[in-house]
PDB file of C-alpha atoms in Angstrom:
ATOM      1  CA  GLN A1015      40.719   1.080  71.557  1.00  0.00           C
ATOM      2  CA  VAL A1016      42.521   2.758  68.679  1.00  0.00           C
ATOM      3  CA  GLN A1017      43.038   6.504  68.913  1.00  0.00           C
ATOM      4  CA  LEU A1018      44.487   8.786  66.271  1.00  0.00           C
ATOM      5  CA  VAL A1019      45.160  12.378  67.251  1.00  0.00           C
ATOM      6  CA  GLU A1020      46.202  14.931  64.635  1.00  0.00           C
ATOM      7  CA  SER A1021      47.980  18.177  65.354  1.00  0.00           C
ATOM      8  CA  GLY A1022      49.869  20.903  63.529  1.00  0.00           C
ATOM      9  CA  GLY A1023      47.121  22.507  61.509  1.00  0.00           C
ATOM     10  CA  GLY A1024      46.652  26.251  61.292  1.00  0.00           C
ATOM     11  CA  LEU A1025      46.554  29.317  59.092  1.00  0.00           C
ATOM     12  CA  VAL A1026      49.380  29.860  56.612  1.00  0.00           C
ATOM     13  CA  GLN A1027      49.949  32.085  53.606  1.00  0.00           C
ATOM     14  CA  ALA A1028      50.144  30.672  50.118  1.00  0.00           C
ATOM     15  CA  GLY A1029      53.613  29.348  49.433  1.00  0.00           C
ATOM     16  CA  GLY A1030      54.170  28.516  53.070  1.00  0.00           C
ATOM     17  CA  SER A1031      54.684  25.212  54.850  1.00  0.00           C
ATOM     18  CA  LEU A1032      53.130  23.210  57.651  1.00  0.00           C
ATOM     19  CA  ARG A1033      53.861  19.858  59.224  1.00  0.00           C
ATOM     20  CA  LEU A1034      50.998  17.747  60.486  1.00  0.00           C
ATOM     21  CA  SER A1035      51.467  14.989  63.027  1.00  0.00           C
ATOM     22  CA  CYS A1036      49.239  12.086  63.949  1.00  0.00           C
ATOM     23  CA  ALA A1037      49.895  10.171  67.151  1.00  0.00           C
ATOM     24  CA  ALA A1038      48.457   6.660  67.335  1.00  0.00           C
ATOM     25  CA  SER A1039      47.658   4.490  70.308  1.00  0.00           C
ATOM     26  CA  GLY A1040      45.809   1.288  71.078  1.00  0.00           C
ATOM     27  CA  ARG A1041      47.312  -0.870  68.351  1.00  0.00           C
ATOM     28  CA  SER A1042      50.692  -2.115  67.133  1.00  0.00           C
ATOM     29  CA  PHE A1043      51.339   0.940  64.992  1.00  0.00           C
ATOM     30  CA  SER A1044      54.300  -0.542  63.119  1.00  0.00           C
ATOM     31  CA  ARG A1045      52.100  -3.236  61.544  1.00  0.00           C
ATOM     32  CA  TYR A1046      49.702  -0.893  59.763  1.00  0.00           C
ATOM     33  CA  THR A1047      49.748   1.307  56.705  1.00  0.00           C
ATOM     34  CA  MET A1048      48.787   4.900  57.445  1.00  0.00           C
ATOM     35  CA  GLY A1049      47.142   7.480  55.257  1.00  0.00           C
ATOM     36  CA  TRP A1050      46.273  11.154  55.137  1.00  0.00           C
ATOM     37  CA  PHE A1051      43.045  12.421  53.628  1.00  0.00           C
ATOM     38  CA  ARG A1052      41.435  15.834  53.469  1.00  0.00           C
ATOM     39  CA  GLN A1053      37.966  17.234  53.104  1.00  0.00           C
ATOM     40  CA  ALA A1054      37.009  20.730  52.041  1.00  0.00           C
ATOM     41  CA  PRO A1055      33.523  22.152  52.683  1.00  0.00           C
ATOM     42  CA  GLY A1056      30.996  20.713  50.273  1.00  0.00           C
ATOM     43  CA  LYS A1057      33.465  18.236  48.794  1.00  0.00           C
ATOM     44  CA  GLU A1058      34.127  14.539  49.183  1.00  0.00           C
ATOM     45  CA  ARG A1059      37.005  13.266  51.265  1.00  0.00           C
ATOM     46  CA  GLU A1060      40.118  13.288  49.115  1.00  0.00           C
ATOM     47  CA  TYR A1061      43.148  11.030  49.257  1.00  0.00           C
ATOM     48  CA  VAL A1062      46.383  12.856  50.053  1.00  0.00           C
ATOM     49  CA  ALA A1063      49.073  10.276  50.815  1.00  0.00           C
ATOM     50  CA  ALA A1064      49.817   6.892  52.313  1.00  0.00           C
ATOM     51  CA  ILE A1065      52.851   5.152  53.771  1.00  0.00           C
ATOM     52  CA  SER A1066      53.397   1.445  54.181  1.00  0.00           C
ATOM     53  CA  TRP A1067      53.876  -0.150  57.581  1.00  0.00           C
ATOM     54  CA  THR A1068      57.627  -0.368  56.960  1.00  0.00           C
ATOM     55  CA  GLY A1069      57.839   3.244  55.850  1.00  0.00           C
ATOM     56  CA  ARG A1070      59.649   2.200  52.682  1.00  0.00           C
ATOM     57  CA  ASP A1071      56.737   2.748  50.306  1.00  0.00           C
ATOM     58  CA  THR A1072      54.883   6.006  49.902  1.00  0.00           C
ATOM     59  CA  ASP A1073      52.145   7.141  47.580  1.00  0.00           C
ATOM     60  CA  TYR A1074      50.555  10.503  46.848  1.00  0.00           C
ATOM     61  CA  GLY A1075      47.464  11.966  45.333  1.00  0.00           C
ATOM     62  CA  ASP A1076      48.050  13.820  42.078  1.00  0.00           C
ATOM     63  CA  SER A1077      47.187  17.200  43.549  1.00  0.00           C
ATOM     64  CA  VAL A1078      49.966  17.072  46.154  1.00  0.00           C
ATOM     65  CA  LYS A1079      52.762  15.184  44.397  1.00  0.00           C
ATOM     66  CA  GLY A1080      56.055  17.019  44.639  1.00  0.00           C
ATOM     67  CA  ARG A1081      54.793  19.302  47.421  1.00  0.00           C
ATOM     68  CA  PHE A1082      53.828  17.004  50.304  1.00  0.00           C
ATOM     69  CA  THR A1083      55.884  14.311  52.007  1.00  0.00           C
ATOM     70  CA  ILE A1084      54.537  11.585  54.254  1.00  0.00           C
ATOM     71  CA  SER A1085      56.772   9.880  56.790  1.00  0.00           C
ATOM     72  CA  ARG A1086      56.475   7.853  59.966  1.00  0.00           C
ATOM     73  CA  ASP A1087      58.381   7.124  63.136  1.00  0.00           C
ATOM     74  CA  ASN A1088      57.370   3.706  64.384  1.00  0.00           C
ATOM     75  CA  ALA A1089      59.266   4.213  67.631  1.00  0.00           C
ATOM     76  CA  LYS A1090      57.029   7.201  68.374  1.00  0.00           C
ATOM     77  CA  ASN A1091      53.828   5.733  66.909  1.00  0.00           C
ATOM     78  CA  THR A1092      53.507   8.850  64.800  1.00  0.00           C
ATOM     79  CA  VAL A1093      52.913   9.643  61.148  1.00  0.00           C
ATOM     80  CA  TYR A1094      53.727  13.024  59.639  1.00  0.00           C
ATOM     81  CA  LEU A1095      52.688  15.055  56.640  1.00  0.00           C
ATOM     82  CA  GLN A1096      55.129  17.753  55.595  1.00  0.00           C
ATOM     83  CA  MET A1097      53.335  20.241  53.357  1.00  0.00           C
ATOM     84  CA  THR A1098      55.224  22.801  51.295  1.00  0.00           C
ATOM     85  CA  SER A1099      54.308  25.294  48.563  1.00  0.00           C
ATOM     86  CA  LEU A1100      50.823  25.427  49.995  1.00  0.00           C
ATOM     87  CA  LYS A1101      47.998  26.736  47.853  1.00  0.00           C
ATOM     88  CA  PRO A1102      44.563  28.120  48.798  1.00  0.00           C
ATOM     89  CA  GLU A1103      43.031  24.969  47.289  1.00  0.00           C
ATOM     90  CA  ASP A1104      44.838  22.924  49.953  1.00  0.00           C
ATOM     91  CA  THR A1105      42.485  24.431  52.528  1.00  0.00           C
ATOM     92  CA  ALA A1106      40.615  21.566  54.203  1.00  0.00           C
ATOM     93  CA  VAL A1107      40.282  19.478  57.308  1.00  0.00           C
ATOM     94  CA  TYR A1108      43.078  16.922  57.245  1.00  0.00           C
ATOM     95  CA  TYR A1109      42.526  13.458  58.675  1.00  0.00           C
ATOM     96  CA  CYS A1110      44.951  10.674  59.379  1.00  0.00           C
ATOM     97  CA  ALA A1111      43.741   7.118  59.046  1.00  0.00           C
ATOM     98  CA  MET A1112      44.940   3.610  59.797  1.00  0.00           C
ATOM     99  CA  ARG A1113      44.321   0.628  57.564  1.00  0.00           C
ATOM    100  CA  GLY A1114      42.366  -2.187  59.108  1.00  0.00           C
ATOM    101  CA  ALA A1115      44.451  -5.022  57.650  1.00  0.00           C
ATOM    102  CA  VAL A1116      47.723  -6.010  59.242  1.00  0.00           C
ATOM    103  CA  TYR A1117      50.591  -5.383  56.803  1.00  0.00           C
ATOM    104  CA  GLY A1118      48.132  -4.012  54.272  1.00  0.00           C
ATOM    105  CA  GLU A1119      49.383  -2.144  51.228  1.00  0.00           C
ATOM    106  CA  SER A1120      49.061   1.584  50.749  1.00  0.00           C
ATOM    107  CA  SER A1121      45.730   2.496  49.231  1.00  0.00           C
ATOM    108  CA  PRO A1122      43.854   5.638  48.155  1.00  0.00           C
ATOM    109  CA  ASP A1123      40.554   3.929  48.975  1.00  0.00           C
ATOM    110  CA  VAL A1124      38.804   5.516  51.949  1.00  0.00           C
ATOM    111  CA  GLY A1125      37.067   2.229  52.625  1.00  0.00           C
ATOM    112  CA  LYS A1126      40.359   0.446  53.309  1.00  0.00           C
ATOM    113  CA  TYR A1127      40.956   2.516  56.429  1.00  0.00           C
ATOM    114  CA  ASP A1128      39.131   1.470  59.574  1.00  0.00           C
ATOM    115  CA  TYR A1129      40.312   4.094  62.033  1.00  0.00           C
ATOM    116  CA  TRP A1130      40.245   7.860  61.719  1.00  0.00           C
ATOM    117  CA  GLY A1131      41.376  10.858  63.691  1.00  0.00           C
ATOM    118  CA  GLN A1132      39.188  13.840  64.491  1.00  0.00           C
ATOM    119  CA  GLY A1133      40.894  16.025  61.899  1.00  0.00           C
ATOM    120  CA  THR A1134      42.913  19.222  61.967  1.00  0.00           C
ATOM    121  CA  GLN A1135      42.047  22.367  60.022  1.00  0.00           C
ATOM    122  CA  VAL A1136      44.517  23.740  57.491  1.00  0.00           C
ATOM    123  CA  THR A1137      43.706  27.131  55.998  1.00  0.00           C
ATOM    124  CA  VAL A1138      45.847  28.656  53.258  1.00  0.00           C
ATOM    125  CA  SER A1139      45.282  32.326  52.548  1.00  0.00           C
ATOM    126  CA  SER A1140      46.009  33.891  49.176  1.00  0.00           C
TER     127      SER A1140
END
């Protein structure tokens, strides 16, 4: 059974930084592309970033480009999201997700991800 457990969320002032972690178990982590999404109250789930199974390819949503960095450590079965220059509009529940297809490409499509964590709250105060 696949489990994804996020951590690292919290309350931070605008301009600050946070690093989210997502620990995976139950599957060969190094074979799967990972993504981060977020959802604010009353809004649809939004694509944040994705990283290929090798870690060599990364992709970002337009709203976070230049501020967020996704990375992974396949030896630790963990994916990270380093967030800097945080803005109040970054406030949301952040979810990590694992693509269903082995060696699948990075994708912003929610439907491409079969496994999801429970989410971690990030709140940015102005």
